[in-house]
Amino acid sequence: EDQKLTVAVSIPAADHGWTGGVVYHATRAAKLLEAAHPGLKIIIKTSPDGASQASALEDLTTQGINALVVLPHNSDELTGPIKKVKSKGVFITVVDRALSDPTINDLYVAGNNPELGRVAGQYMKEKLGKADIVVIRGLPIVIDEERQKGFDDAIKGSDIKVLDKQFGNWSRDDAFKVMQDYLTKFAKIDAVWCQDDDMAVGVLEAIKQSKRTDVKLVIGGAGMKDMIKKVADGDAMMPVNVLYPPAMVASALEMTVSGLYDKVPVRGKYILDATLVTKENAKEFYFPDSPF
Amino acid sequence: MTVMTKTRARFNLKAAAPFVALFVLIALGAFVHPKFLTFDNLVQNVATRTSFIAIIAIGATFVMASGGLDLSVGSIAAFVAGVMLIYLKSGGPEAGVGMIALAIGLAILVGAACGLANGLITTVGKIEPFIVTLGTMVILRSLFTYLANGGSISISPDLKDIYAPVYSGTFVGVPIPVLTVLAVAAVAAFLLYRTVFGRHVIAVGSNEDVARYSGIAVNRVKLWTYIIQGICVGIAITLYVPRLGSANSATGLFWELQAITAVVIGGTLLKGGTGRIAGTVAGAFLLEVIGNILTLSNVNVYLIGAVQGTIIIIAMLVQRSLMRKS
Amino acid sequence: MTVMTKTRARFNLKAAAPFVALFVLIALGAFVHPKFLTFDNLVQNVATRTSFIAIIAIGATFVMASGGLDLSVGSIAAFVAGVMLIYLKSGGPEAGVGMIALAIGLAILVGAACGLANGLITTVGKIEPFIVTLGTMVILRSLFTYLANGGSISISPDLKDIYAPVYSGTFVGVPIPVLTVLAVAAVAAFLLYRTVFGRHVIAVGSNEDVARYSGIAVNRVKLWTYIIQGICVGIAITLYVPRLGSANSATGLFWELQAITAVVIGGTLLKGGTGRIAGTVAGAFLLEVIGNILTLSNVNVYLIGAVQGTIIIIAMLVQRSLMRKS
Amino acid sequence: MSGVGAQIPVVSCQNLSHRYGPVEVLSDISLDFYQGQIHAIIGENGAGKSTLMKILAGHLRPTSGILTFDGQQVTFSSPYQAEERGIVLVHQEILLAPHLTVAQNIFLGREIRRFLAVNDAEMNAKTVRVLKDLEADIAPDDLVENLSIAQRQLVQIARALLLPQRLVIFDEPTASLTPMETDALLKLIVKIKASGVAILYISHRLPEVKLVADRVSVLRDGKLVESRSAAGLEPVDMARMMVGRDMAQLYPEKILPLLRKMAMDVDGFTVPGFVDAASFRVGFGEIVGFAGLIGAGRTELFEGLARLRPSRGNASLKGIAFQSSPKAVMESGFVYLSEDRKGKGLLLSQPLGTNLTLAALEKFQVWRVIDRPKEAAALSQAFDDFDIRAKSSDMVAGQLSGGNQQKLFLAKMMLMTPDVIVIDEPTRGVDIGAKQQIYRFIAKLAEGGKAVVVISSEMPEIIGLCHRVYVMRSGRIVAEINQDSMDEESIVVHATGAVKAVFSAVCV
Ligand SMILES: Nc1ncnc2c1ncn2[C@@H]1O[C@H](COP(=O)(O)OP(=O)(O)OP(=O)(O)O)[C@@H](O)[C@H]1O
Ligand SMILES: Nc1ncnc2c1ncn2[C@@H]1O[C@H](COP(=O)(O)OP(=O)(O)OP(=O)(O)O)[C@@H](O)[C@H]1O
Ligand SMILES: [Mg+2]
Ligand SMILES: [Mg+2]
């Protein structure tokens, strides 16, 4: 049981809310697991971009590791570097973003970005029927593209009309500005979809300050605790949230470690749904201690 | 002797250059969207949200007038916001106006301390401000992330509601942040143009040796410019926090670039020896107006940056050619 | 007369300063992890991935020696990578070595063109390089996003496998990127120290008026420094693309800060008039070694930035105090 | 003087005028410059001499009028074009790239190449040769930033001498040189002339002019007032032509102080690398001179005392040890006026008023606010007291003529009302009329009980003005000479360390 093993966790740096949550959950799970397995050493490294993450993977491999849990910045970029780690005989767990070559990972704990967009679009279509909406996207990267595509597919053929989509850089402040300007630009906005809850904070504040009453619905995503609380409290403007839990990295880490120690074959693909959080189920997803 | 002077006229054209660029841009905006030229848009929205960068850029005007540079302002902003929010949270549910007042004081103090650190490393360590403040930029952002446990720090909605009017409130119709900018600019202009200290700042920026040989304590002057910069960041943050009641690691990102750009567009030269407070405020406003126009217009989202960069360069061309003409 | 010249000895100590700082850091690294001081780690990993920043920083040495600044290198990198990848994709499945060779030429050409644009706006438009290159930084990144349709651009794994050895391959045991850096540095050193052009670069950075009075075409010299910078970015990207086979909007982010830091740590002054190619390479390596040591050590993830910033400042203190002593 | 009449002038200007903005600084100048002739241009500070030279050398384009070269009309759009024709200007101001070596500066813009590379060996060798001609002790690979002002001046002269020459213009080349270098330079100029080159020579040191000039032209307030052969022209005549009236005696009468209360007492004071254990004292009411050659360490000694460079040793001011920061030293009443007025004296990009009050700004505040009217009043007072000639008061300091910059600098430091004043090269580049005013001013300071130290490379100035002289050589004070035994020869003997001075009549 106190077999000496090293597990590396490579994740994006905590540069906005969701990634902050990822780092938090990874760190927390690592502490618990290390306590449970005396011989276990978990190294967590964060990287600001794909190239640095490739470098970090090299460095981690140099240190000698038994398993790698990786949430890649970008599938295309990191497929090669992760494959190189795999070639050293390391157990590979990929989280959230699938690699271009699915044979590399031993374990895949998947988030589902298109699904996040689809669930939000689906809800909007059903709830509003006919509406003029605006969208605030994140940063121009693959995740954003996938979410957007899921959303667009879901509302295709409906009476939901997208007035505008601009980038809010996954930042509360930028989303606030964009929303303020949307409110100036469009006399009537029925609903807002923003790609994550961080930006929803800015959006809600901009609407509040404008004293406009036409906006009836704001949907964010990813399950930030403040937003889940709003849902639980039955907030009129934000009745639902679409879950995209940063805690998935913790699950992946737990599965990986138990695979190493218990010799239970934990392999394959575990897909976490983009669950729609409503007033009814909100309590299950509310973690007041999480930083996200 | 032969004293002729057309000083006034000449100086005014120079000082007016950034305002001319701003005016042209506003005229452009009026074409883009009918609501652009409304009080709600230009003052209530755009001018109000310009306030953070404007105040920080006023501080940067001092640093740059003395020939320095501060890349750490964005990180100081995040760090100050973090400390302030943690303090406000510590008060629990009964925290009220008194606590907010203390938090404001704390923010300014912490900002000043960060500036002091920058100033000391630059002057005592005798290393380029570029590297010093790049270092503290990385350090302070990392400290914020540590404080925030990687996530965000928020105050309770109740406390936020008490504090919110500082950002969203108005006084005789003018938003409080706009008034704050005007007040800070007035104090700064007085300090820079009418006091011994301000004169010394310009002297140090024009020629450090001459300043030293004139008995000016060069290091002390530089130190104070960084402290002023820190205080300005502190003030800016006391307006920022009531807006969303929270901060995360994206807070203040790239603010240093915006502030420096505002200062340069305002007519202050990067190499030191000049400082234009009013120009700086105009420059900050100009940047925000560009963003506003672009959101109101229908430019391809992916190309917004390209248009923005082009407008900034054109604004600079207009500004600098006007300054040279005078 | 009395107190004259130990010029030679003086120069050597000055040039050695960044290497001393690097040496201290490597000694520190040896304590942190037993595998640090291995060929695999220091050369195969760290030196190899230093190559992009090192080559870009060599270009930046020219720009800064002439008193300029280029903030757009990261965006040029992304843009060049984008163009290169799109070209490579256009070849379809049969694309091979020939196409890669053409793509390399294309990368260098596009890099040079970006540099030319920076240089022209700076010299003809007579505006501060800080603003010009900040503008092109925003513009080029936006153009990349446009090319990439908001996502990333990748080549097929097969093509990547053909191209990959350019990054991962070795020649007589030395990684190809490391050899490339050495070659670029050698050419750059010859250009800067042994040619008329290099002499003029230093003269322009030292005192532009003097250079002009001496009949030097100041604008032409500046223009070329930006073109050289662009070419260096192009070369760096021909090593970067085979590493990951793809680029996205985060490609090259903050490279400008890393490159400038490397140059300054290497002993080149921001205000122009000096240029130290070997120091620049040492500076780039030093930055990457700091990152490597931190990854190998057990510093709290949130505090890594704080440690990194502190080490950079300390390295600068060591470097500059050695330079002053000499 | 060769047969001027029939010859075509190398360069000639006709009806040349120049204005800076609305201000006309040259009007209707017509002059011819012939080969084998040394043509001196003299005139008060701000008369337009440097402006005329800059036009001839292609740095400025005249507002009107024409230039001819070998009888052909020419227009130069850059100094480079003028240099290509052999018109070379040695600037009054130092124009060198500080980060390059001496040889690199000398060949800047016209480097000697070997294949693709620069041929440093050859350039260094040529530099050594020309510096030897100038009797300058400077190595070709010294960085210019490490040279003193005088040495930089020599490098600048060397640069001009290495070009192919038809017309060489020297704009106050000797202003910062000591007698030894001046002597060497003048010999060289005469040699160049003999090789058939036209020479234009500007100086405020009229004895020099008398010594070398074949022809003298006088500018006053931008106009040519006289142009005549130098034969029989004495310095006093020249002075009269310049200022338009008879010059009274140049040096004021020396009034020796009766009570010698000690103002400063320096004992074993060392400025590492420059000055070794200097000991001297200066009394109130005294004018003490410091003589020496370039590099003797005079500047560094007083910069050390002013805490502008690292220094150690005993030194007291009015009985109290010197303070430890430049500001505190100044506040305690010790003021040092640098010889480098451009680099250390004035903010060239700032207005005159800002410059004037910079050091004494604390005196110009009411309730911590700068009193602008008082500042303006001080400026017009300084214009009167120091006879500063500025065409308008909203110029920046860099636009003043060289001599007027010096006067503004003096005025600036005097605003601090110091007790002990050290003036490094007080009259460098100052015209004869202004010189007289400055000497009067210094004498008046001493009469008023202040202690004055004058560092000067002009021997007559030291002798004419000072009550006592210290001579420095290679970082040491080697002699103290009193009023009664003060003469040039004894000073030069100590300064050079030679047994007997080898000294021409140059600096009469
Ligand atoms: N760039 C400038 N802008 C405005 N006025 C100028 C400028 N340069 C010189 N002047 C003015 O032109 C006049 C002539 O200056 P110039 O330098 O030719 O005098 P000078 O005869 O060489 O004097 P000095 O003996 O002091 O060197 C002066 O009044 C000076 O203030
Ligand atoms: N920045 C410097 N770095 C190194 N050496 C210097 C520097 N400045 C001056 N020196 C050297 O110091 C010595 C003394 O300088 P300087 O010529 O100023 O002395 P001085 O006695 O004041 O002469 P003068 O006043 O006649 O110019 C010279 O050998 C000079 O080369
Ligand atoms: Mg002159
Ligand atoms: Mg001297």
Coordinates of N, CA, C and O in Angstrom, one line a residue, chain A residues 26 34 39 44 46 78 82 103 114 116-117 123 154-155 192 204 221 229 253 256 262 265 268 272 278 288:
Chain A
A26 N -7.8 20.2 -8.1 CA -6.7 19.3 -8.3 C -5.8 19.3 -7.0 O -5.4 18.3 -6.5
E34 N -2.8 12.0 -1.1 CA -1.5 11.8 -0.5 C -1.6 11.3 0.9 O -0.8 10.5 1.4
G39 N 2.9 6.4 0.3 CA 4.0 6.4 -0.6 C 3.8 7.3 -1.9 O 4.6 7.4 -2.7
I44 N 1.8 18.9 -8.9 CA 0.9 19.7 -9.8 C 1.6 20.8 -10.4 O 2.3 21.6 -9.8
T46 N 1.2 24.0 -13.2 CA 0.2 24.8 -14.1 C 1.0 25.5 -15.1 O 2.2 25.9 -14.9
L78 N -1.0 19.6 -28.0 CA -0.4 18.8 -27.0 C -0.4 17.3 -27.3 O 0.1 16.5 -26.5
I82 N 2.2 14.8 -25.4 CA 1.7 13.8 -24.5 C 2.0 12.4 -25.0 O 2.4 11.5 -24.2
T103 N -5.9 7.1 -29.1 CA -5.3 5.9 -28.6 C -4.2 6.2 -27.6 O -3.7 5.3 -26.9
P114 N -19.3 21.1 -26.6 CA -20.4 21.3 -27.5 C -21.7 21.1 -26.7 O -22.7 21.9 -27.0
L116 N -22.3 21.8 -23.6 CA -22.6 22.9 -22.8 C -23.4 24.0 -23.6 O -24.4 24.5 -23.2
G117 N -22.9 24.2 -24.9 CA -23.6 25.1 -25.7 C -25.0 24.6 -26.1 O -26.0 25.4 -26.1
Y123 N -32.4 25.0 -23.9 CA -33.2 25.6 -22.8 C -33.9 26.9 -23.3 O -35.0 27.2 -23.1
A154 N -28.2 24.0 -31.7 CA -29.5 23.8 -30.9 C -30.6 24.8 -31.3 O -31.7 24.4 -31.3
I155 N -30.2 26.0 -31.6 CA -31.2 27.0 -31.9 C -31.5 27.1 -33.4 O -32.4 27.9 -33.8
V192 N -29.6 36.7 -22.7 CA -28.2 36.7 -23.0 C -27.7 35.4 -22.7 O -28.0 34.7 -21.7
L204 N -24.7 40.5 -15.5 CA -25.8 40.8 -14.6 C -25.7 42.3 -14.0 O -26.6 43.0 -13.9
G221 N -22.6 29.5 -17.6 CA -22.2 28.1 -17.7 C -21.1 27.8 -16.8 O -20.3 28.7 -16.5
K229 N -25.9 29.4 -6.6 CA -26.7 29.8 -5.4 C -27.9 30.7 -6.0 O -29.0 30.5 -5.5
L253 N -8.2 12.4 -11.2 CA -7.0 12.1 -10.4 C -7.3 10.9 -9.5 O -6.5 10.0 -9.3
T256 N -7.4 7.7 -11.4 CA -6.0 7.4 -11.8 C -5.3 6.7 -10.7 O -4.6 5.6 -10.8
D262 N -5.0 0.0 -6.6 CA -5.9 -1.1 -6.4 C -5.8 -2.1 -7.6 O -6.4 -3.1 -7.5
P265 N -8.7 -2.3 -13.2 CA -8.4 -1.7 -14.5 C -9.4 -0.5 -14.7 O -10.5 -0.7 -15.1
G268 N -10.6 3.7 -20.2 CA -11.7 4.0 -21.0 C -12.1 5.4 -20.9 O -11.3 6.3 -20.6
L272 N -18.6 13.3 -18.6 CA -19.5 14.1 -17.6 C -20.4 14.9 -18.4 O -20.0 15.7 -19.3
T278 N -31.1 23.2 -12.2 CA -32.3 24.0 -12.0 C -32.5 24.2 -10.5 O -31.7 23.7 -9.7
P288 N -19.9 25.8 -1.2 CA -19.6 27.1 -0.8 C -18.1 27.3 -0.5 O -17.6 28.5 -0.5

